JSON list of N, CA and C in Angstrom, two decimals:
[
{"chain": "A", "resi": 15, "resn": "UNK", "atom": "N", "xyz": [18.92, -105.32, -48.02]},
{"chain": "A", "resi": 15, "resn": "UNK", "atom": "CA", "xyz": [19.71, -104.26, -47.44]},
{"chain": "A", "resi": 15, "resn": "UNK", "atom": "C", "xyz": [19.59, -104.27, -45.91]},
{"chain": "A", "resi": 16, "resn": "UNK", "atom": "N", "xyz": [18.36, -104.42, -45.45]},
{"chain": "A", "resi": 16, "resn": "UNK", "atom": "CA", "xyz": [18.12, -104.45, -44.01]},
{"chain": "A", "resi": 16, "resn": "UNK", "atom": "C", "xyz": [18.82, -105.64, -43.37]},
{"chain": "A", "resi": 17, "resn": "UNK", "atom": "N", "xyz": [18.76, -106.78, -44.06]},
{"chain": "A", "resi": 17, "resn": "UNK", "atom": "CA", "xyz": [19.41, -107.98, -43.51]},
{"chain": "A", "resi": 17, "resn": "UNK", "atom": "C", "xyz": [20.92, -107.79, -43.43]},
{"chain": "A", "resi": 18, "resn": "UNK", "atom": "N", "xyz": [21.50, -107.16, -44.43]},
{"chain": "A", "resi": 18, "resn": "UNK", "atom": "CA", "xyz": [22.94, -106.89, -44.45]},
{"chain": "A", "resi": 18, "resn": "UNK", "atom": "C", "xyz": [23.30, -105.97, -43.30]},
{"chain": "A", "resi": 19, "resn": "UNK", "atom": "N", "xyz": [22.50, -104.93, -43.08]},
{"chain": "A", "resi": 19, "resn": "UNK", "atom": "CA", "xyz": [22.75, -103.98, -42.01]},
{"chain": "A", "resi": 19, "resn": "UNK", "atom": "C", "xyz": [22.63, -104.67, -40.65]},
{"chain": "A", "resi": 20, "resn": "UNK", "atom": "N", "xyz": [21.63, -105.48, -40.46]},
{"chain": "A", "resi": 20, "resn": "UNK", "atom": "CA", "xyz": [21.44, -106.22, -39.21]},
{"chain": "A", "resi": 20, "resn": "UNK", "atom": "C", "xyz": [22.60, -107.17, -38.97]},
{"chain": "A", "resi": 21, "resn": "UNK", "atom": "N", "xyz": [23.04, -107.82, -40.03]},
{"chain": "A", "resi": 21, "resn": "UNK", "atom": "CA", "xyz": [24.17, -108.74, -39.94]},
{"chain": "A", "resi": 21, "resn": "UNK", "atom": "C", "xyz": [25.44, -108.01, -39.53]},
{"chain": "A", "resi": 22, "resn": "UNK", "atom": "N", "xyz": [25.68, -106.85, -40.16]},
{"chain": "A", "resi": 22, "resn": "UNK", "atom": "CA", "xyz": [26.87, -106.05, -39.83]},
{"chain": "A", "resi": 22, "resn": "UNK", "atom": "C", "xyz": [26.83, -105.56, -38.38]},
{"chain": "A", "resi": 23, "resn": "UNK", "atom": "N", "xyz": [25.66, -105.17, -37.91]},
{"chain": "A", "resi": 23, "resn": "UNK", "atom": "CA", "xyz": [25.52, -104.72, -36.52]},
{"chain": "A", "resi": 23, "resn": "UNK", "atom": "C", "xyz": [25.85, -105.86, -35.56]},
{"chain": "A", "resi": 24, "resn": "UNK", "atom": "N", "xyz": [25.35, -107.03, -35.85]},
{"chain": "A", "resi": 24, "resn": "UNK", "atom": "CA", "xyz": [25.63, -108.19, -35.00]},
{"chain": "A", "resi": 24, "resn": "UNK", "atom": "C", "xyz": [27.12, -108.53, -35.01]},
{"chain": "A", "resi": 25, "resn": "UNK", "atom": "N", "xyz": [27.75, -108.41, -36.16]},
{"chain": "A", "resi": 25, "resn": "UNK", "atom": "CA", "xyz": [29.18, -108.67, -36.26]},
{"chain": "A", "resi": 25, "resn": "UNK", "atom": "C", "xyz": [29.97, -107.67, -35.41]},
{"chain": "A", "resi": 26, "resn": "UNK", "atom": "N", "xyz": [29.59, -106.41, -35.48]},
{"chain": "A", "resi": 26, "resn": "UNK", "atom": "CA", "xyz": [30.26, -105.38, -34.68]},
{"chain": "A", "resi": 26, "resn": "UNK", "atom": "C", "xyz": [30.06, -105.60, -33.18]},
{"chain": "A", "resi": 27, "resn": "UNK", "atom": "N", "xyz": [28.87, -106.01, -32.78]},
{"chain": "A", "resi": 27, "resn": "UNK", "atom": "CA", "xyz": [28.60, -106.30, -31.37]},
{"chain": "A", "resi": 27, "resn": "UNK", "atom": "C", "xyz": [29.49, -107.46, -30.90]},
{"chain": "A", "resi": 28, "resn": "UNK", "atom": "N", "xyz": [29.62, -108.45, -31.74]},
{"chain": "A", "resi": 28, "resn": "UNK", "atom": "CA", "xyz": [30.47, -109.60, -31.40]},
{"chain": "A", "resi": 28, "resn": "UNK", "atom": "C", "xyz": [31.93, -109.20, -31.24]},
{"chain": "A", "resi": 29, "resn": "UNK", "atom": "N", "xyz": [32.40, -108.35, -32.14]},
{"chain": "A", "resi": 29, "resn": "UNK", "atom": "CA", "xyz": [33.79, -107.88, -32.06]},
{"chain": "A", "resi": 29, "resn": "UNK", "atom": "C", "xyz": [34.02, -107.06, -30.80]},
{"chain": "A", "resi": 30, "resn": "UNK", "atom": "N", "xyz": [33.04, -106.21, -30.48]},
{"chain": "A", "resi": 30, "resn": "UNK", "atom": "CA", "xyz": [33.17, -105.36, -29.30]},
{"chain": "A", "resi": 30, "resn": "UNK", "atom": "C", "xyz": [33.19, -106.21, -28.03]},
{"chain": "A", "resi": 31, "resn": "UNK", "atom": "N", "xyz": [32.33, -107.22, -28.00]},
{"chain": "A", "resi": 31, "resn": "UNK", "atom": "CA", "xyz": [32.29, -108.11, -26.84]},
{"chain": "A", "resi": 31, "resn": "UNK", "atom": "C", "xyz": [33.60, -108.87, -26.72]},
{"chain": "A", "resi": 32, "resn": "UNK", "atom": "N", "xyz": [34.13, -109.31, -27.85]},
{"chain": "A", "resi": 32, "resn": "UNK", "atom": "CA", "xyz": [35.40, -110.04, -27.84]},
{"chain": "A", "resi": 32, "resn": "UNK", "atom": "C", "xyz": [36.53, -109.11, -27.41]},
{"chain": "A", "resi": 33, "resn": "UNK", "atom": "N", "xyz": [36.50, -107.88, -27.87]},
{"chain": "A", "resi": 33, "resn": "UNK", "atom": "CA", "xyz": [37.52, -106.90, -27.48]},
{"chain": "A", "resi": 33, "resn": "UNK", "atom": "C", "xyz": [37.48, -106.64, -25.98]},
{"chain": "A", "resi": 34, "resn": "UNK", "atom": "N", "xyz": [36.28, -106.55, -25.42]},
{"chain": "A", "resi": 34, "resn": "UNK", "atom": "CA", "xyz": [36.14, -106.36, -23.98]},
{"chain": "A", "resi": 34, "resn": "UNK", "atom": "C", "xyz": [36.68, -107.55, -23.22]},
{"chain": "A", "resi": 35, "resn": "UNK", "atom": "N", "xyz": [36.39, -108.73, -23.74]},
{"chain": "A", "resi": 35, "resn": "UNK", "atom": "CA", "xyz": [36.90, -109.94, -23.10]},
{"chain": "A", "resi": 35, "resn": "UNK", "atom": "C", "xyz": [38.42, -109.97, -23.13]},
{"chain": "A", "resi": 36, "resn": "UNK", "atom": "N", "xyz": [39.01, -109.61, -24.26]},
{"chain": "A", "resi": 36, "resn": "UNK", "atom": "CA", "xyz": [40.47, -109.61, -24.38]},
{"chain": "A", "resi": 36, "resn": "UNK", "atom": "C", "xyz": [41.10, -108.58, -23.44]},
{"chain": "A", "resi": 37, "resn": "UNK", "atom": "N", "xyz": [40.47, -107.43, -23.28]},
{"chain": "A", "resi": 37, "resn": "UNK", "atom": "CA", "xyz": [40.98, -106.42, -22.34]},
{"chain": "A", "resi": 37, "resn": "UNK", "atom": "C", "xyz": [40.92, -106.94, -20.91]},
{"chain": "A", "resi": 38, "resn": "UNK", "atom": "N", "xyz": [39.83, -107.61, -20.56]},
{"chain": "A", "resi": 38, "resn": "UNK", "atom": "CA", "xyz": [39.72, -108.18, -19.21]},
{"chain": "A", "resi": 38, "resn": "UNK", "atom": "C", "xyz": [40.76, -109.26, -19.00]},
{"chain": "A", "resi": 39, "resn": "UNK", "atom": "N", "xyz": [40.98, -110.07, -20.04]},
{"chain": "A", "resi": 39, "resn": "UNK", "atom": "CA", "xyz": [41.99, -111.12, -19.94]},
{"chain": "A", "resi": 39, "resn": "UNK", "atom": "C", "xyz": [43.38, -110.52, -19.75]},
{"chain": "A", "resi": 40, "resn": "UNK", "atom": "N", "xyz": [43.70, -109.48, -20.50]},
{"chain": "A", "resi": 40, "resn": "UNK", "atom": "CA", "xyz": [44.99, -108.80, -20.36]},
{"chain": "A", "resi": 40, "resn": "UNK", "atom": "C", "xyz": [45.16, -108.23, -18.96]},
{"chain": "A", "resi": 41, "resn": "UNK", "atom": "N", "xyz": [44.09, -107.64, -18.43]},
{"chain": "A", "resi": 41, "resn": "UNK", "atom": "CA", "xyz": [44.15, -107.07, -17.08]},
{"chain": "A", "resi": 41, "resn": "UNK", "atom": "C", "xyz": [44.38, -108.17, -16.04]},
{"chain": "A", "resi": 42, "resn": "UNK", "atom": "N", "xyz": [43.68, -109.29, -16.20]},
{"chain": "A", "resi": 42, "resn": "UNK", "atom": "CA", "xyz": [43.85, -110.42, -15.27]},
{"chain": "A", "resi": 42, "resn": "UNK", "atom": "C", "xyz": [45.27, -110.97, -15.36]},
{"chain": "A", "resi": 43, "resn": "UNK", "atom": "N", "xyz": [45.81, -111.10, -16.57]},
{"chain": "A", "resi": 43, "resn": "UNK", "atom": "CA", "xyz": [47.18, -111.57, -16.76]},
{"chain": "A", "resi": 43, "resn": "UNK", "atom": "C", "xyz": [48.18, -110.63, -16.10]},
{"chain": "A", "resi": 44, "resn": "UNK", "atom": "N", "xyz": [47.94, -109.34, -16.25]},
{"chain": "A", "resi": 44, "resn": "UNK", "atom": "CA", "xyz": [48.82, -108.34, -15.65]},
{"chain": "A", "resi": 44, "resn": "UNK", "atom": "C", "xyz": [48.79, -108.44, -14.13]},
{"chain": "A", "resi": 45, "resn": "UNK", "atom": "N", "xyz": [47.60, -108.59, -13.57]},
{"chain": "A", "resi": 45, "resn": "UNK", "atom": "CA", "xyz": [47.48, -108.73, -12.11]},
{"chain": "A", "resi": 45, "resn": "UNK", "atom": "C", "xyz": [48.17, -110.00, -11.62]},
{"chain": "A", "resi": 46, "resn": "UNK", "atom": "N", "xyz": [48.03, -111.09, -12.36]},
{"chain": "A", "resi": 46, "resn": "UNK", "atom": "CA", "xyz": [48.68, -112.35, -11.99]},
{"chain": "A", "resi": 46, "resn": "UNK", "atom": "C", "xyz": [50.20, -112.20, -12.06]},
{"chain": "A", "resi": 47, "resn": "UNK", "atom": "N", "xyz": [50.70, -111.57, -13.10]},
{"chain": "A", "resi": 47, "resn": "UNK", "atom": "CA", "xyz": [52.14, -111.35, -13.23]},
{"chain": "A", "resi": 47, "resn": "UNK", "atom": "C", "xyz": [52.67, -110.51, -12.07]},
{"chain": "A", "resi": 48, "resn": "UNK", "atom": "N", "xyz": [51.93, -109.47, -11.70]},
{"chain": "A", "resi": 48, "resn": "UNK", "atom": "CA", "xyz": [52.35, -108.61, -10.59]},
{"chain": "A", "resi": 48, "resn": "UNK", "atom": "C", "xyz": [52.36, -109.40, -9.28]},
{"chain": "A", "resi": 49, "resn": "UNK", "atom": "N", "xyz": [51.33, -110.21, -9.06]},
{"chain": "A", "resi": 49, "resn": "UNK", "atom": "CA", "xyz": [51.25, -111.02, -7.85]},
{"chain": "A", "resi": 49, "resn": "UNK", "atom": "C", "xyz": [52.40, -112.02, -7.78]},
{"chain": "A", "resi": 50, "resn": "UNK", "atom": "N", "xyz": [52.69, -112.67, -8.89]},
{"chain": "A", "resi": 50, "resn": "UNK", "atom": "CA", "xyz": [53.80, -113.63, -8.92]},
{"chain": "A", "resi": 50, "resn": "UNK", "atom": "C", "xyz": [55.13, -112.94, -8.66]},
{"chain": "A", "resi": 51, "resn": "UNK", "atom": "N", "xyz": [55.32, -111.77, -9.22]},
{"chain": "A", "resi": 51, "resn": "UNK", "atom": "CA", "xyz": [56.57, -111.03, -9.01]},
{"chain": "A", "resi": 51, "resn": "UNK", "atom": "C", "xyz": [56.71, -110.62, -7.54]},
{"chain": "A", "resi": 52, "resn": "UNK", "atom": "N", "xyz": [55.63, -110.14, -6.94]},
{"chain": "A", "resi": 52, "resn": "UNK", "atom": "CA", "xyz": [55.68, -109.76, -5.53]},
{"chain": "A", "resi": 52, "resn": "UNK", "atom": "C", "xyz": [55.95, -110.96, -4.65]},
{"chain": "A", "resi": 53, "resn": "UNK", "atom": "N", "xyz": [55.36, -112.08, -4.97]},
{"chain": "A", "resi": 53, "resn": "UNK", "atom": "CA", "xyz": [55.59, -113.31, -4.21]},
{"chain": "A", "resi": 53, "resn": "UNK", "atom": "C", "xyz": [57.05, -113.72, -4.29]},
{"chain": "A", "resi": 54, "resn": "UNK", "atom": "N", "xyz": [57.62, -113.64, -5.48]},
{"chain": "A", "resi": 54, "resn": "UNK", "atom": "CA", "xyz": [59.02, -114.00, -5.66]},
{"chain": "A", "resi": 54, "resn": "UNK", "atom": "C", "xyz": [59.94, -113.05, -4.90]},
{"chain": "A", "resi": 55, "resn": "UNK", "atom": "N", "xyz": [59.61, -111.76, -4.90]},
{"chain": "A", "resi": 55, "resn": "UNK", "atom": "CA", "xyz": [60.44, -110.79, -4.20]},
{"chain": "A", "resi": 55, "resn": "UNK", "atom": "C", "xyz": [60.34, -110.94, -2.68]},
{"chain": "A", "resi": 56, "resn": "UNK", "atom": "N", "xyz": [59.22, -111.43, -2.19]},
{"chain": "A", "resi": 56, "resn": "UNK", "atom": "CA", "xyz": [59.02, -111.56, -0.75]},
{"chain": "A", "resi": 56, "resn": "UNK", "atom": "C", "xyz": [59.57, -112.86, -0.17]},
{"chain": "A", "resi": 57, "resn": "UNK", "atom": "N", "xyz": [60.05, -113.76, -1.02]},
{"chain": "A", "resi": 57, "resn": "UNK", "atom": "CA", "xyz": [60.61, -115.02, -0.53]},
{"chain": "A", "resi": 57, "resn": "UNK", "atom": "C", "xyz": [61.97, -114.76, 0.11]},
{"chain": "A", "resi": 58, "resn": "UNK", "atom": "N", "xyz": [62.29, -115.60, 1.10]},
{"chain": "A", "resi": 58, "resn": "UNK", "atom": "CA", "xyz": [63.60, -115.53, 1.72]},
{"chain": "A", "resi": 58, "resn": "UNK", "atom": "C", "xyz": [64.64, -116.00, 0.70]},
{"chain": "A", "resi": 59, "resn": "UNK", "atom": "N", "xyz": [65.80, -115.35, 0.68]},
{"chain": "A", "resi": 59, "resn": "UNK", "atom": "CA", "xyz": [66.83, -115.79, -0.27]},
{"chain": "A", "resi": 59, "resn": "UNK", "atom": "C", "xyz": [67.35, -117.18, 0.11]},
{"chain": "A", "resi": 60, "resn": "UNK", "atom": "N", "xyz": [67.69, -117.95, -0.90]},
{"chain": "A", "resi": 60, "resn": "UNK", "atom": "CA", "xyz": [68.19, -119.30, -0.69]},
{"chain": "A", "resi": 60, "resn": "UNK", "atom": "C", "xyz": [69.71, -119.26, -0.78]},
{"chain": "A", "resi": 61, "resn": "UNK", "atom": "N", "xyz": [70.35, -119.74, 0.28]},
{"chain": "A", "resi": 61, "resn": "UNK", "atom": "CA", "xyz": [71.81, -119.82, 0.30]},
{"chain": "A", "resi": 61, "resn": "UNK", "atom": "C", "xyz": [72.21, -121.16, -0.30]},
{"chain": "A", "resi": 62, "resn": "UNK", "atom": "N", "xyz": [72.60, -121.15, -1.57]},
{"chain": "A", "resi": 62, "resn": "UNK", "atom": "CA", "xyz": [72.91, -122.39, -2.27]},
{"chain": "A", "resi": 62, "resn": "UNK", "atom": "C", "xyz": [74.22, -123.00, -1.81]},
{"chain": "A", "resi": 63, "resn": "UNK", "atom": "N", "xyz": [75.07, -122.22, -1.16]},
{"chain": "A", "resi": 63, "resn": "UNK", "atom": "CA", "xyz": [76.35, -122.74, -0.69]},
{"chain": "A", "resi": 63, "resn": "UNK", "atom": "C", "xyz": [76.21, -123.46, 0.65]},
{"chain": "A", "resi": 64, "resn": "UNK", "atom": "N", "xyz": [75.14, -123.22, 1.38]},
{"chain": "A", "resi": 64, "resn": "UNK", "atom": "CA", "xyz": [74.97, -123.80, 2.72]},
{"chain": "A", "resi": 64, "resn": "UNK", "atom": "C", "xyz": [75.02, -125.32, 2.71]},
{"chain": "A", "resi": 65, "resn": "UNK", "atom": "N", "xyz": [74.29, -126.01, 1.82]},
{"chain": "A", "resi": 65, "resn": "UNK", "atom": "CA", "xyz": [74.37, -127.48, 1.82]},
{"chain": "A", "resi": 65, "resn": "UNK", "atom": "C", "xyz": [75.79, -127.98, 1.54]},
{"chain": "A", "resi": 66, "resn": "UNK", "atom": "N", "xyz": [76.51, -127.28, 0.67]},
{"chain": "A", "resi": 66, "resn": "UNK", "atom": "CA", "xyz": [77.89, -127.69, 0.38]},
{"chain": "A", "resi": 66, "resn": "UNK", "atom": "C", "xyz": [78.79, -127.48, 1.60]},
{"chain": "A", "resi": 67, "resn": "UNK", "atom": "N", "xyz": [78.58, -126.36, 2.30]},
{"chain": "A", "resi": 67, "resn": "UNK", "atom": "CA", "xyz": [79.34, -126.11, 3.52]},
{"chain": "A", "resi": 67, "resn": "UNK", "atom": "C", "xyz": [79.12, -127.22, 4.53]},
{"chain": "A", "resi": 68, "resn": "UNK", "atom": "N", "xyz": [77.86, -127.58, 4.71]},
{"chain": "A", "resi": 68, "resn": "UNK", "atom": "CA", "xyz": [77.53, -128.64, 5.68]},
{"chain": "A", "resi": 68, "resn": "UNK", "atom": "C", "xyz": [78.11, -129.97, 5.24]},
{"chain": "A", "resi": 69, "resn": "UNK", "atom": "N", "xyz": [78.09, -130.23, 3.95]},
{"chain": "A", "resi": 69, "resn": "UNK", "atom": "CA", "xyz": [78.60, -131.51, 3.44]},
{"chain": "A", "resi": 69, "resn": "UNK", "atom": "C", "xyz": [80.10, -131.64, 3.69]},
{"chain": "A", "resi": 70, "resn": "UNK", "atom": "N", "xyz": [80.84, -130.58, 3.42]},
{"chain": "A", "resi": 70, "resn": "UNK", "atom": "CA", "xyz": [82.29, -130.67, 3.52]},
{"chain": "A", "resi": 70, "resn": "UNK", "atom": "C", "xyz": [82.84, -130.25, 4.87]},
{"chain": "A", "resi": 71, "resn": "UNK", "atom": "N", "xyz": [82.00, -129.79, 5.78]},
{"chain": "A", "resi": 71, "resn": "UNK", "atom": "CA", "xyz": [82.49, -129.45, 7.11]},
{"chain": "A", "resi": 71, "resn": "UNK", "atom": "C", "xyz": [82.18, -130.55, 8.11]},
{"chain": "A", "resi": 72, "resn": "UNK", "atom": "N", "xyz": [81.71, -131.68, 7.63]},
{"chain": "A", "resi": 72, "resn": "UNK", "atom": "CA", "xyz": [81.38, -132.79, 8.54]},
{"chain": "A", "resi": 72, "resn": "UNK", "atom": "C", "xyz": [82.64, -133.50, 8.99]},
{"chain": "A", "resi": 73, "resn": "UNK", "atom": "N", "xyz": [82.47, -134.51, 9.82]},
{"chain": "A", "resi": 73, "resn": "UNK", "atom": "CA", "xyz": [83.59, -135.25, 10.41]},
{"chain": "A", "resi": 73, "resn": "UNK", "atom": "C", "xyz": [84.47, -135.93, 9.36]},
{"chain": "A", "resi": 74, "resn": "UNK", "atom": "N", "xyz": [83.94, -136.26, 8.22]},
{"chain": "A", "resi": 74, "resn": "UNK", "atom": "CA", "xyz": [84.70, -136.95, 7.18]},
{"chain": "A", "resi": 74, "resn": "UNK", "atom": "C", "xyz": [85.82, -136.11, 6.62]},
{"chain": "A", "resi": 75, "resn": "UNK", "atom": "N", "xyz": [85.79, -134.80, 6.80]},
{"chain": "A", "resi": 75, "resn": "UNK", "atom": "CA", "xyz": [86.82, -133.94, 6.23]},
{"chain": "A", "resi": 75, "resn": "UNK", "atom": "C", "xyz": [88.14, -134.05, 6.99]},
{"chain": "A", "resi": 76, "resn": "UNK", "atom": "N", "xyz": [88.14, -134.58, 8.20]},
{"chain": "A", "resi": 76, "resn": "UNK", "atom": "CA", "xyz": [89.41, -134.74, 8.94]},
{"chain": "A", "resi": 76, "resn": "UNK", "atom": "C", "xyz": [90.32, -135.72, 8.22]},
{"chain": "A", "resi": 77, "resn": "UNK", "atom": "N", "xyz": [89.76, -136.73, 7.58]},
{"chain": "A", "resi": 77, "resn": "UNK", "atom": "CA", "xyz": [90.57, -137.68, 6.81]},
{"chain": "A", "resi": 77, "resn": "UNK", "atom": "C", "xyz": [91.24, -136.97, 5.64]},
{"chain": "A", "resi": 78, "resn": "UNK", "atom": "N", "xyz": [90.53, -136.05, 5.03]},
{"chain": "A", "resi": 78, "resn": "UNK", "atom": "CA", "xyz": [91.10, -135.30, 3.91]},
{"chain": "A", "resi": 78, "resn": "UNK", "atom": "C", "xyz": [92.23, -134.41, 4.41]},
{"chain": "A", "resi": 79, "resn": "UNK", "atom": "N", "xyz": [92.02, -133.75, 5.55]},
{"chain": "A", "resi": 79, "resn": "UNK", "atom": "CA", "xyz": [93.07, -132.91, 6.14]},
{"chain": "A", "resi": 79, "resn": "UNK", "atom": "C", "xyz": [94.29, -133.73, 6.51]},
{"chain": "A", "resi": 80, "resn": "UNK", "atom": "N", "xyz": [94.07, -134.92, 7.08]},
{"chain": "A", "resi": 80, "resn": "UNK", "atom": "CA", "xyz": [95.19, -135.80, 7.44]},
{"chain": "A", "resi": 80, "resn": "UNK", "atom": "C", "xyz": [95.98, -136.20, 6.20]},
{"chain": "A", "resi": 81, "resn": "UNK", "atom": "N", "xyz": [95.27, -136.54, 5.15]},
{"chain": "A", "resi": 81, "resn": "UNK", "atom": "CA", "xyz": [95.94, -136.93, 3.90]},
{"chain": "A", "resi": 81, "resn": "UNK", "atom": "C", "xyz": [96.71, -135.76, 3.31]},
{"chain": "A", "resi": 82, "resn": "UNK", "atom": "N", "xyz": [96.14, -134.58, 3.36]},
{"chain": "A", "resi": 82, "resn": "UNK", "atom": "CA", "xyz": [96.82, -133.39, 2.86]},
{"chain": "A", "resi": 82, "resn": "UNK", "atom": "C", "xyz": [98.09, -133.12, 3.67]},
{"chain": "A", "resi": 83, "resn": "UNK", "atom": "N", "xyz": [97.99, -133.20, 4.97]},
{"chain": "A", "resi": 83, "resn": "UNK", "atom": "CA", "xyz": [99.18, -132.99, 5.83]},
{"chain": "A", "resi": 83, "resn": "UNK", "atom": "C", "xyz": [100.24, -134.04, 5.56]},
{"chain": "A", "resi": 84, "resn": "UNK", "atom": "N", "xyz": [99.84, -135.30, 5.33]},
{"chain": "A", "resi": 84, "resn": "UNK", "atom": "CA", "xyz": [100.80, -136.37, 5.03]},
{"chain": "A", "resi": 84, "resn": "UNK", "atom": "C", "xyz": [101.52, -136.07, 3.71]},
{"chain": "A", "resi": 85, "resn": "UNK", "atom": "N", "xyz": [100.76, -135.64, 2.69]},
{"chain": "A", "resi": 85, "resn": "UNK", "atom": "CA", "xyz": [101.36, -135.33, 1.40]},
{"chain": "A", "resi": 85, "resn": "UNK", "atom": "C", "xyz": [102.33, -134.14, 1.53]},
{"chain": "A", "resi": 86, "resn": "UNK", "atom": "N", "xyz": [101.96, -133.15, 2.33]},
{"chain": "A", "resi": 86, "resn": "UNK", "atom": "CA", "xyz": [102.83, -132.00, 2.53]},
{"chain": "A", "resi": 86, "resn": "UNK", "atom": "C", "xyz": [104.12, -132.41, 3.21]},
{"chain": "A", "resi": 87, "resn": "UNK", "atom": "N", "xyz": [104.01, -133.28, 4.21]},
{"chain": "A", "resi": 87, "resn": "UNK", "atom": "CA", "xyz": [105.23, -133.73, 4.91]},
{"chain": "A", "resi": 87, "resn": "UNK", "atom": "C", "xyz": [106.10, -134.57, 3.99]},
{"chain": "A", "resi": 88, "resn": "UNK", "atom": "N", "xyz": [105.50, -135.38, 3.13]},
{"chain": "A", "resi": 88, "resn": "UNK", "atom": "CA", "xyz": [106.26, -136.18, 2.16]},
{"chain": "A", "resi": 88, "resn": "UNK", "atom": "C", "xyz": [107.02, -135.28, 1.19]},
{"chain": "A", "resi": 89, "resn": "UNK", "atom": "N", "xyz": [106.42, -134.13, 0.86]},
{"chain": "A", "resi": 89, "resn": "UNK", "atom": "CA", "xyz": [107.04, -133.21, -0.08]},
{"chain": "A", "resi": 89, "resn": "UNK", "atom": "C", "xyz": [108.01, -132.25, 0.64]},
{"chain": "A", "resi": 90, "resn": "UNK", "atom": "N", "xyz": [108.03, -132.29, 1.96]},
{"chain": "A", "resi": 90, "resn": "UNK", "atom": "CA", "xyz": [108.92, -131.43, 2.71]},
{"chain": "A", "resi": 90, "resn": "UNK", "atom": "C", "xyz": [108.39, -130.01, 2.88]},
{"chain": "A", "resi": 91, "resn": "UNK", "atom": "N", "xyz": [107.13, -129.87, 2.83]},
{"chain": "A", "resi": 91, "resn": "UNK", "atom": "CA", "xyz": [106.54, -128.53, 3.00]},
{"chain": "A", "resi": 91, "resn": "UNK", "atom": "C", "xyz": [106.09, -128.29, 4.40]}
]
């Protein structure tokens, strides 16, 4: 009987220690999630259209404009 009681007490201590560990882990995860969210919110916004603007506003676009104007004149517009 005594051995059973001692065994049960040790089992309960183990569960309590594991429960404390899981609570600490949850708290650490929560803090990490909050930190990651704040970091993401504090980043400068990325203008995804800027590289495309730069690509198509370069000197090569004059050839496209010339071709468009030629086609318009051919069509009588």
